Amino acid sequence: MSEELQRSGAVRSTVRRTIIGPSGRVAARVLAPIDETLQPLADRFNRLFGPYVGDVTGLQLAALLVSLVALVVAPTWAPLLAGNYMRTLTLACIWAIFAMGWDIQSGYTGYISFGHSVLSAAAGYTTALLVVTVSPDLGFVVTIPLSILAAVIVGLLIGLPSLRLSGPYFSLVTFVAVLLFYRLTIGFSETLGGENGFQAVEVFTWDFTMRYYYMLVPMLVVAVVLTVVARSNVGMVLVAIRENEQAVSAAGLNPTTFKLWSFVLSSITMGIGGVLLAHFGGNVDPATFVVVDRSIEMIAMAVIGGMSSILGPIGGAFLFVLLRDEVLRLWFGHSTRWIVLWLLVLLVLVFARDGLFRWIWHALGSIGGDHE
C-alpha cells in the first residue's frame, strides 16, 4: 500500500514538474499584463463588495464576469451547439444548488454526509403530495415554502441525533437515512407512489429559455447568500470545526450548535433544489431524488470543483453534468460514459485534490499577487 502511495506521489510530482509548472509560468507571463490592466476595476469591486464576498484580483473578477455573462446569455449560444445544451445547462443549475447545499454542511464542517438526497427528496415529495393528494390548484406560494420547510424538518430529524457523532458514525447515519427513505417510498407505495413516484407535478414552463432562467436566478441568489454566510463569522467557525473541533469548544463556543445551523442552512438549500427539480420535469420518483447515487453525485461535484468554496461546487456541477449529458454521451454508450466519468473524477482526486476550479481560482489570484 505504501509503495502504491509513493508511486502515486511520484507521478503527481512528475506531472507538476514537467507539465503544470512550465505551463503555469507561460500562462502567468501572458496574463500578468491583463491582470494589471483590470486591477483598478477589481479595487473598486473590493471596496464595494469585498467585506461581504471577499477580495478579488483583476483576473479573478474577469473570470467571474465572463462566466456570469456566458450563463446569462446562454440561450443565444447554447442552441447553436450539437445536443440539448439548454436542457443540460438548466439541470446543471439545479445540481449546482445541490452541490452548494452539500458543501455548506459537509465541506465546511468536515462532517461528510451521504444522505443529502433525502433532503431534496423531502421537498420534492412534499410538492408532489400537496398537488396530488390535497389540491392541484395549490399555488407555488403555498407549495414551495411548505416543501422547503419539509426539507428543514427532515434535516433536523437527521441532524439532531447524528451531529453529536463524528467520523464514520455520522456518515453511516446519513447513509442509513437514504436507505430508510427509499424503503418508505416502496413500503408505502399507495401514499408515496412506489417505484414510479408521481408524474403530475406542474412544470414551471416548457419554454426552454424561460425554464433555464427559472433555475439560473435561484442558483445565483443561493450562491450569493452562501458566499456571504461563508465569509461571515459563522463560516469561519464552521471551518474551525473542521480543522480543530476541540479548539472551538475551548474557545467557549458550542460546535454542535453551529453544526446544526449548517445542517439547517444546507436543508433549506437542498429544499430549494428539490422544488426546482420537481417542477423541472414534472415527476418525483426514488430514482431521481432518493437513491444513494444522487448523494454521491453531489459529493463528486463539490469535490472536483473544490470543497469549502461556493464557486467550486458550481463549477464542479456544471462540468459533471455537461460531461455526463453531452460530451461523453457523444462518444460512449450509456454504461461506458459513466465508467469514463467516474475515472475522470478519480483522476481529479489524484492530481487536483483541492478541486479543479478552486485550483484555477487561486492560480489566477497568484498572478495578481494573491498567494492565499
Short mmCIF file of C-alpha atoms in Angstrom, two decimals:
data_model
loop_
_atom_site.label_atom_id
_atom_site.label_comp_id
_atom_site.label_asym_id
_atom_site.label_seq_id
_atom_site.Cartn_x
_atom_site.Cartn_y
_atom_site.Cartn_z
CA MET A 1 0.00 0.00 0.00
CA SER A 2 2.79 2.40 0.93
CA GLU A 3 4.55 1.58 -2.37
CA GLU A 4 1.36 2.49 -4.26
CA LEU A 5 1.14 5.80 -2.40
CA GLN A 6 4.79 6.54 -3.14
CA ARG A 7 4.26 5.70 -6.81
CA SER A 8 1.17 7.92 -6.97
CA GLY A 9 3.05 10.76 -5.29
CA ALA A 10 5.94 10.37 -7.74
CA VAL A 11 3.54 10.55 -10.70
CA ARG A 12 1.90 13.70 -9.32
CA SER A 13 5.29 15.27 -8.71
CA THR A 14 6.43 14.45 -12.26
CA VAL A 15 3.25 15.88 -13.81
CA ARG A 16 3.59 19.09 -11.79
CA ARG A 17 7.30 19.48 -12.61
CA THR A 18 7.14 18.69 -16.31
CA ILE A 19 3.68 19.89 -17.39
CA ILE A 20 1.84 22.06 -14.87
CA GLY A 21 4.84 24.10 -13.72
CA PRO A 22 6.15 25.20 -17.16
CA SER A 23 2.60 25.76 -18.48
CA GLY A 24 1.76 27.87 -15.45
CA ARG A 25 4.81 30.07 -15.89
CA VAL A 26 3.96 30.69 -19.56
CA ALA A 27 0.34 31.49 -18.68
CA ALA A 28 1.45 33.85 -15.92
CA ARG A 29 3.66 35.83 -18.30
CA VAL A 30 0.78 36.17 -20.77
CA LEU A 31 -1.91 37.01 -18.23
CA ALA A 32 0.03 39.34 -15.91
CA PRO A 33 -0.46 42.47 -18.11
CA ILE A 34 -4.20 41.73 -18.36
CA ASP A 35 -4.44 41.38 -14.61
CA GLU A 36 -2.63 44.68 -14.09
CA THR A 37 -4.99 46.43 -16.51
CA LEU A 38 -8.09 45.08 -14.76
CA GLN A 39 -6.84 45.69 -11.22
CA PRO A 40 -8.37 49.19 -10.86
CA LEU A 41 -11.78 47.71 -11.65
CA ALA A 42 -11.13 44.93 -9.13
CA ASP A 43 -10.13 47.52 -6.49
CA ARG A 44 -13.47 49.28 -6.98
CA PHE A 45 -15.30 45.94 -6.63
CA ASN A 46 -13.35 45.15 -3.46
CA ARG A 47 -14.26 48.46 -1.86
CA LEU A 48 -17.97 47.87 -2.50
CA PHE A 49 -18.37 44.11 -2.02
CA GLY A 50 -15.08 42.83 -0.63
CA PRO A 51 -16.21 42.83 3.03
CA TYR A 52 -19.14 40.57 2.10
CA VAL A 53 -17.84 38.23 -0.60
CA GLY A 54 -14.06 38.58 -0.35
CA ASP A 55 -11.45 40.48 -2.36
CA VAL A 56 -10.61 39.54 -5.93
CA THR A 57 -7.78 40.32 -8.32
CA GLY A 58 -8.26 41.67 -11.82
CA LEU A 59 -8.14 38.24 -13.44
CA GLN A 60 -10.46 36.71 -10.86
CA LEU A 61 -13.02 39.47 -11.44
CA ALA A 62 -12.71 38.97 -15.20
CA ALA A 63 -13.28 35.22 -14.80
CA LEU A 64 -16.37 35.89 -12.67
CA LEU A 65 -17.82 38.41 -15.13
CA VAL A 66 -17.12 36.26 -18.20
CA SER A 67 -18.71 33.22 -16.53
CA LEU A 68 -21.74 35.25 -15.41
CA VAL A 69 -22.26 36.77 -18.85
CA ALA A 70 -21.86 33.34 -20.50
CA LEU A 71 -24.57 31.95 -18.22
CA VAL A 72 -26.95 34.87 -18.67
CA VAL A 73 -26.71 34.83 -22.47
CA ALA A 74 -26.66 31.02 -22.74
CA PRO A 75 -29.96 30.96 -24.72
CA THR A 76 -28.14 32.78 -27.53
CA TRP A 77 -25.23 30.34 -27.93
CA ALA A 78 -26.37 27.02 -26.44
CA PRO A 79 -28.86 26.20 -29.28
CA LEU A 80 -26.00 26.54 -31.78
CA LEU A 81 -24.22 23.52 -30.28
CA ALA A 82 -24.95 19.93 -31.25
CA GLY A 83 -27.01 18.41 -28.47
CA ASN A 84 -29.60 19.64 -25.99
CA TYR A 85 -27.46 22.13 -24.13
CA MET A 86 -30.33 24.30 -22.90
CA ARG A 87 -31.81 21.35 -21.01
CA THR A 88 -28.37 20.33 -19.74
CA LEU A 89 -27.49 23.82 -18.51
CA THR A 90 -30.87 24.07 -16.79
CA LEU A 91 -30.23 20.78 -14.99
CA ALA A 92 -26.71 21.94 -14.12
CA CYS A 93 -28.17 24.97 -12.32
CA ILE A 94 -30.26 22.66 -10.12
CA TRP A 95 -27.35 20.35 -9.40
CA ALA A 96 -25.15 23.35 -8.58
CA ILE A 97 -27.67 24.22 -5.86
CA PHE A 98 -27.47 20.65 -4.56
CA ALA A 99 -23.67 20.70 -4.58
CA MET A 100 -23.58 24.04 -2.73
CA GLY A 101 -26.12 22.70 -0.23
CA TRP A 102 -23.99 19.66 0.46
CA ASP A 103 -20.79 21.68 0.65
CA ILE A 104 -22.02 24.31 3.13
CA GLN A 105 -22.63 21.47 5.60
CA SER A 106 -20.11 18.75 4.79
CA GLY A 107 -17.34 20.70 3.05
CA TYR A 108 -17.13 23.42 5.67
CA THR A 109 -17.56 21.35 8.82
CA GLY A 110 -15.84 18.17 7.61
CA TYR A 111 -18.87 16.06 8.60
CA ILE A 112 -19.34 14.10 5.39
CA SER A 113 -22.97 13.34 4.63
CA PHE A 114 -24.02 10.56 2.27
CA GLY A 115 -27.69 11.33 2.80
CA HIS A 116 -28.36 14.73 1.31
CA SER A 117 -30.54 13.26 -1.43
CA VAL A 118 -33.10 12.64 1.32
CA LEU A 119 -33.40 16.39 1.92
CA SER A 120 -34.12 17.16 -1.72
CA ALA A 121 -36.49 14.19 -1.77
CA ALA A 122 -38.39 15.59 1.23
CA ALA A 123 -39.03 18.80 -0.69
CA GLY A 124 -39.86 17.06 -3.96
CA TYR A 125 -42.23 14.54 -2.41
CA THR A 126 -43.94 17.23 -0.34
CA THR A 127 -44.59 19.21 -3.51
CA ALA A 128 -46.00 16.11 -5.21
CA LEU A 129 -48.17 15.11 -2.24
CA LEU A 130 -49.61 18.61 -1.89
CA VAL A 131 -50.51 18.75 -5.56
CA VAL A 132 -51.74 15.17 -5.93
CA THR A 133 -53.46 14.48 -2.61
CA VAL A 134 -54.50 17.92 -1.34
CA SER A 135 -55.34 20.02 -4.37
CA PRO A 136 -53.87 20.51 -7.85
CA ASP A 137 -54.90 24.14 -7.59
CA LEU A 138 -52.48 24.94 -4.77
CA GLY A 139 -50.27 27.77 -5.92
CA PHE A 140 -46.49 27.89 -5.82
CA VAL A 141 -46.75 30.42 -2.99
CA VAL A 142 -48.12 27.58 -0.83
CA THR A 143 -46.29 24.52 -2.12
CA ILE A 144 -42.78 25.94 -2.35
CA PRO A 145 -42.47 27.22 1.27
CA LEU A 146 -44.09 24.06 2.67
CA SER A 147 -41.76 21.86 0.62
CA ILE A 148 -38.66 23.71 1.80
CA LEU A 149 -40.00 23.52 5.37
CA ALA A 150 -40.35 19.74 4.95
CA ALA A 151 -36.69 19.55 3.91
CA VAL A 152 -35.69 21.51 7.03
CA ILE A 153 -37.78 19.23 9.29
CA VAL A 154 -36.24 16.09 7.78
CA GLY A 155 -32.82 17.72 8.07
CA LEU A 156 -33.39 18.36 11.77
CA LEU A 157 -34.63 14.79 12.28
CA ILE A 158 -31.34 13.56 10.82
CA GLY A 159 -29.08 16.25 12.23
CA LEU A 160 -30.27 16.42 15.86
CA PRO A 161 -29.36 12.83 16.78
CA SER A 162 -26.37 12.47 14.48
CA LEU A 163 -24.34 15.68 14.76
CA ARG A 164 -23.02 14.66 18.16
CA LEU A 165 -21.41 11.72 16.36
CA SER A 166 -18.28 12.10 14.30
CA GLY A 167 -16.32 10.47 11.52
CA PRO A 168 -17.75 7.29 10.00
CA TYR A 169 -20.58 7.11 12.56
CA PHE A 170 -22.11 10.38 11.34
CA SER A 171 -21.65 9.38 7.69
CA LEU A 172 -23.23 5.98 8.38
CA VAL A 173 -26.32 7.58 9.95
CA THR A 174 -26.84 9.78 6.88
CA PHE A 175 -26.32 6.78 4.61
CA VAL A 176 -28.92 4.79 6.52
CA ALA A 177 -31.33 7.73 6.23
CA VAL A 178 -31.25 7.34 2.45
CA LEU A 179 -31.90 3.60 2.68
CA LEU A 180 -34.74 4.19 5.13
CA PHE A 181 -36.39 6.87 2.98
CA TYR A 182 -36.09 4.67 -0.10
CA ARG A 183 -37.74 1.74 1.70
CA LEU A 184 -40.53 4.06 2.86
CA THR A 185 -41.28 5.06 -0.71
CA ILE A 186 -41.55 1.37 -1.63
CA GLY A 187 -43.29 0.16 1.52
CA PHE A 188 -45.92 2.92 1.41
CA SER A 189 -46.31 2.89 -2.34
CA GLU A 190 -50.03 3.77 -2.18
CA THR A 191 -49.14 7.04 -0.49
CA LEU A 192 -45.65 7.75 -1.85
CA GLY A 193 -46.07 6.35 -5.34
CA GLY A 194 -43.66 3.41 -5.11
CA GLU A 195 -41.02 2.98 -7.80
CA ASN A 196 -42.95 5.11 -10.29
CA GLY A 197 -43.46 8.02 -7.91
CA PHE A 198 -45.65 10.89 -9.10
CA GLN A 199 -45.97 12.24 -12.62
CA ALA A 200 -48.50 15.01 -12.04
CA VAL A 201 -46.36 17.82 -10.68
CA GLU A 202 -46.89 21.04 -12.58
CA VAL A 203 -43.91 22.08 -14.69
CA PHE A 204 -42.91 25.73 -14.32
CA THR A 205 -42.89 26.13 -18.09
CA TRP A 206 -41.99 24.06 -21.15
CA ASP A 207 -40.33 27.06 -22.78
CA PHE A 208 -36.64 26.15 -22.78
CA THR A 209 -35.40 29.70 -22.28
CA MET A 210 -37.79 30.65 -19.50
CA ARG A 211 -37.24 27.34 -17.73
CA TYR A 212 -33.50 27.98 -17.81
CA TYR A 213 -33.87 31.38 -16.17
CA TYR A 214 -36.26 29.91 -13.58
CA MET A 215 -33.34 27.71 -12.44
CA LEU A 216 -30.46 30.14 -13.07
CA VAL A 217 -31.78 33.01 -10.96
CA PRO A 218 -32.32 30.91 -7.78
CA MET A 219 -28.88 29.37 -8.29
CA LEU A 220 -27.23 32.80 -8.40
CA VAL A 221 -29.21 34.02 -5.37
CA VAL A 222 -28.25 30.90 -3.38
CA ALA A 223 -24.61 31.36 -4.41
CA VAL A 224 -24.52 34.98 -3.22
CA VAL A 225 -26.26 34.19 0.10
CA LEU A 226 -24.00 31.22 0.85
CA THR A 227 -20.91 33.24 -0.10
CA VAL A 228 -21.86 35.94 2.42
CA VAL A 229 -22.53 33.29 5.08
CA ALA A 230 -19.26 31.50 4.33
CA ARG A 231 -17.32 34.77 4.65
CA SER A 232 -19.05 35.65 7.95
CA ASN A 233 -18.03 34.64 11.45
CA VAL A 234 -20.37 31.65 11.17
CA GLY A 235 -18.46 30.38 8.15
CA MET A 236 -15.15 30.85 9.95
CA VAL A 237 -16.43 28.82 12.91
CA LEU A 238 -17.61 26.04 10.58
CA VAL A 239 -14.13 25.83 9.05
CA ALA A 240 -12.60 25.91 12.53
CA ILE A 241 -14.79 22.94 13.49
CA ARG A 242 -13.39 21.02 10.55
CA GLU A 243 -9.81 21.92 11.45
CA ASN A 244 -9.96 21.51 15.23
CA GLU A 245 -13.30 21.00 16.93
CA GLN A 246 -11.73 20.79 20.39
CA ALA A 247 -10.22 24.24 19.94
CA VAL A 248 -13.66 25.63 19.10
CA SER A 249 -15.04 24.15 22.31
CA ALA A 250 -12.08 25.52 24.26
CA ALA A 251 -12.92 28.98 22.89
CA GLY A 252 -16.30 28.78 24.62
CA LEU A 253 -18.35 28.02 21.51
CA ASN A 254 -20.71 25.07 21.17
CA PRO A 255 -19.71 23.21 17.97
CA THR A 256 -22.96 21.24 17.90
CA THR A 257 -24.99 24.44 17.67
CA PHE A 258 -23.00 25.66 14.68
CA LYS A 259 -23.09 22.26 13.03
CA LEU A 260 -26.86 22.23 13.45
CA TRP A 261 -27.15 25.67 11.88
CA SER A 262 -25.07 24.48 8.95
CA PHE A 263 -27.40 21.49 8.59
CA VAL A 264 -30.45 23.79 8.61
CA LEU A 265 -28.88 26.10 6.04
CA SER A 266 -27.96 23.08 3.96
CA SER A 267 -31.51 21.71 4.26
CA ILE A 268 -33.02 24.98 3.03
CA THR A 269 -30.69 24.95 0.04
CA MET A 270 -31.47 21.31 -0.71
CA GLY A 271 -35.18 22.08 -0.36
CA ILE A 272 -34.92 24.84 -2.95
CA GLY A 273 -33.13 22.46 -5.30
CA GLY A 274 -35.69 19.72 -4.66
CA VAL A 275 -38.60 22.01 -5.51
CA LEU A 276 -36.88 23.19 -8.69
CA LEU A 277 -36.12 19.61 -9.78
CA ALA A 278 -39.73 18.55 -9.14
CA HIS A 279 -41.06 21.39 -11.28
CA PHE A 280 -38.34 20.92 -13.91
CA GLY A 281 -39.65 17.65 -15.33
CA GLY A 282 -42.98 17.26 -13.54
CA ASN A 283 -42.06 13.93 -11.94
CA VAL A 284 -40.91 12.87 -8.47
CA ASP A 285 -39.62 9.33 -8.05
CA PRO A 286 -36.99 7.45 -5.99
CA ALA A 287 -34.51 7.10 -8.87
CA THR A 288 -34.41 10.86 -9.41
CA PHE A 289 -34.48 12.04 -5.82
CA VAL A 290 -33.78 9.36 -3.23
CA VAL A 291 -31.20 6.74 -4.21
CA VAL A 292 -27.68 6.98 -2.79
CA ASP A 293 -26.29 7.65 -6.27
CA ARG A 294 -27.75 11.15 -6.15
CA SER A 295 -25.89 11.92 -2.89
CA ILE A 296 -22.64 10.55 -4.31
CA GLU A 297 -23.01 12.71 -7.41
CA MET A 298 -23.46 15.83 -5.24
CA ILE A 299 -20.28 14.93 -3.38
CA ALA A 300 -18.39 14.31 -6.62
CA MET A 301 -19.45 17.70 -8.00
CA ALA A 302 -18.30 19.53 -4.88
CA VAL A 303 -15.03 17.58 -4.73
CA ILE A 304 -13.98 18.02 -8.37
CA GLY A 305 -14.89 21.71 -8.20
CA GLY A 306 -13.31 22.34 -4.81
CA MET A 307 -14.87 21.86 -1.38
CA SER A 308 -15.19 24.67 1.17
CA SER A 309 -15.88 27.20 -1.52
CA ILE A 310 -19.03 28.33 -3.29
CA LEU A 311 -17.62 28.68 -6.78
CA GLY A 312 -16.08 25.21 -6.62
CA PRO A 313 -19.36 23.26 -6.32
CA ILE A 314 -20.96 25.43 -9.04
CA GLY A 315 -18.10 24.76 -11.45
CA GLY A 316 -18.00 21.11 -10.48
CA ALA A 317 -21.73 20.69 -11.06
CA PHE A 318 -21.63 22.29 -14.50
CA LEU A 319 -18.57 20.25 -15.50
CA PHE A 320 -20.08 16.99 -14.21
CA VAL A 321 -23.48 17.46 -15.86
CA LEU A 322 -22.04 18.70 -19.16
CA LEU A 323 -19.67 15.72 -19.32
CA ARG A 324 -22.40 13.26 -18.35
CA ASP A 325 -25.24 14.51 -20.54
CA GLU A 326 -23.47 15.99 -23.55
CA VAL A 327 -19.73 15.45 -24.06
CA LEU A 328 -19.34 11.81 -23.05
CA ARG A 329 -22.74 10.85 -24.44
CA LEU A 330 -21.47 11.70 -27.92
CA TRP A 331 -18.58 9.27 -27.67
CA PHE A 332 -19.68 6.44 -25.40
CA GLY A 333 -22.69 4.28 -24.61
CA HIS A 334 -24.83 4.80 -21.53
CA SER A 335 -22.85 2.48 -19.25
CA THR A 336 -19.44 3.34 -20.68
CA ARG A 337 -19.88 7.09 -20.23
CA TRP A 338 -20.49 6.55 -16.52
CA ILE A 339 -17.30 4.50 -16.26
CA VAL A 340 -15.32 7.20 -18.07
CA LEU A 341 -16.92 9.93 -15.95
CA TRP A 342 -16.02 8.26 -12.66
CA LEU A 343 -12.49 7.59 -13.94
CA LEU A 344 -12.16 11.31 -14.62
CA VAL A 345 -13.37 12.02 -11.10
CA LEU A 346 -10.70 9.66 -9.78
CA LEU A 347 -8.03 11.49 -11.80
CA VAL A 348 -9.12 14.80 -10.29
CA LEU A 349 -8.94 13.29 -6.83
CA VAL A 350 -5.38 12.10 -7.50
CA PHE A 351 -3.94 15.13 -9.28
CA ALA A 352 -6.06 18.05 -8.01
CA ARG A 353 -7.32 17.13 -4.56
CA ASP A 354 -8.39 20.69 -3.78
CA GLY A 355 -10.63 20.74 -6.84
CA LEU A 356 -10.18 21.99 -10.40
CA PHE A 357 -11.99 25.29 -10.11
CA ARG A 358 -10.58 26.11 -6.72
CA TRP A 359 -7.10 25.48 -8.16
CA ILE A 360 -7.83 27.71 -11.17
CA TRP A 361 -9.20 30.45 -8.89
CA HIS A 362 -6.08 30.51 -6.72
CA ALA A 363 -3.83 30.27 -9.80
CA LEU A 364 -5.50 33.40 -11.20
CA GLY A 365 -5.14 35.07 -7.83
CA SER A 366 -1.45 34.22 -7.56
CA ILE A 367 -0.78 36.03 -10.86
CA GLY A 368 -2.23 39.13 -9.24
CA GLY A 369 -0.24 38.61 -6.06
CA ASP A 370 -2.89 36.70 -4.05
CA HIS A 371 -0.91 33.89 -2.50
CA GLU A 372 -3.68 32.73 -0.18
#
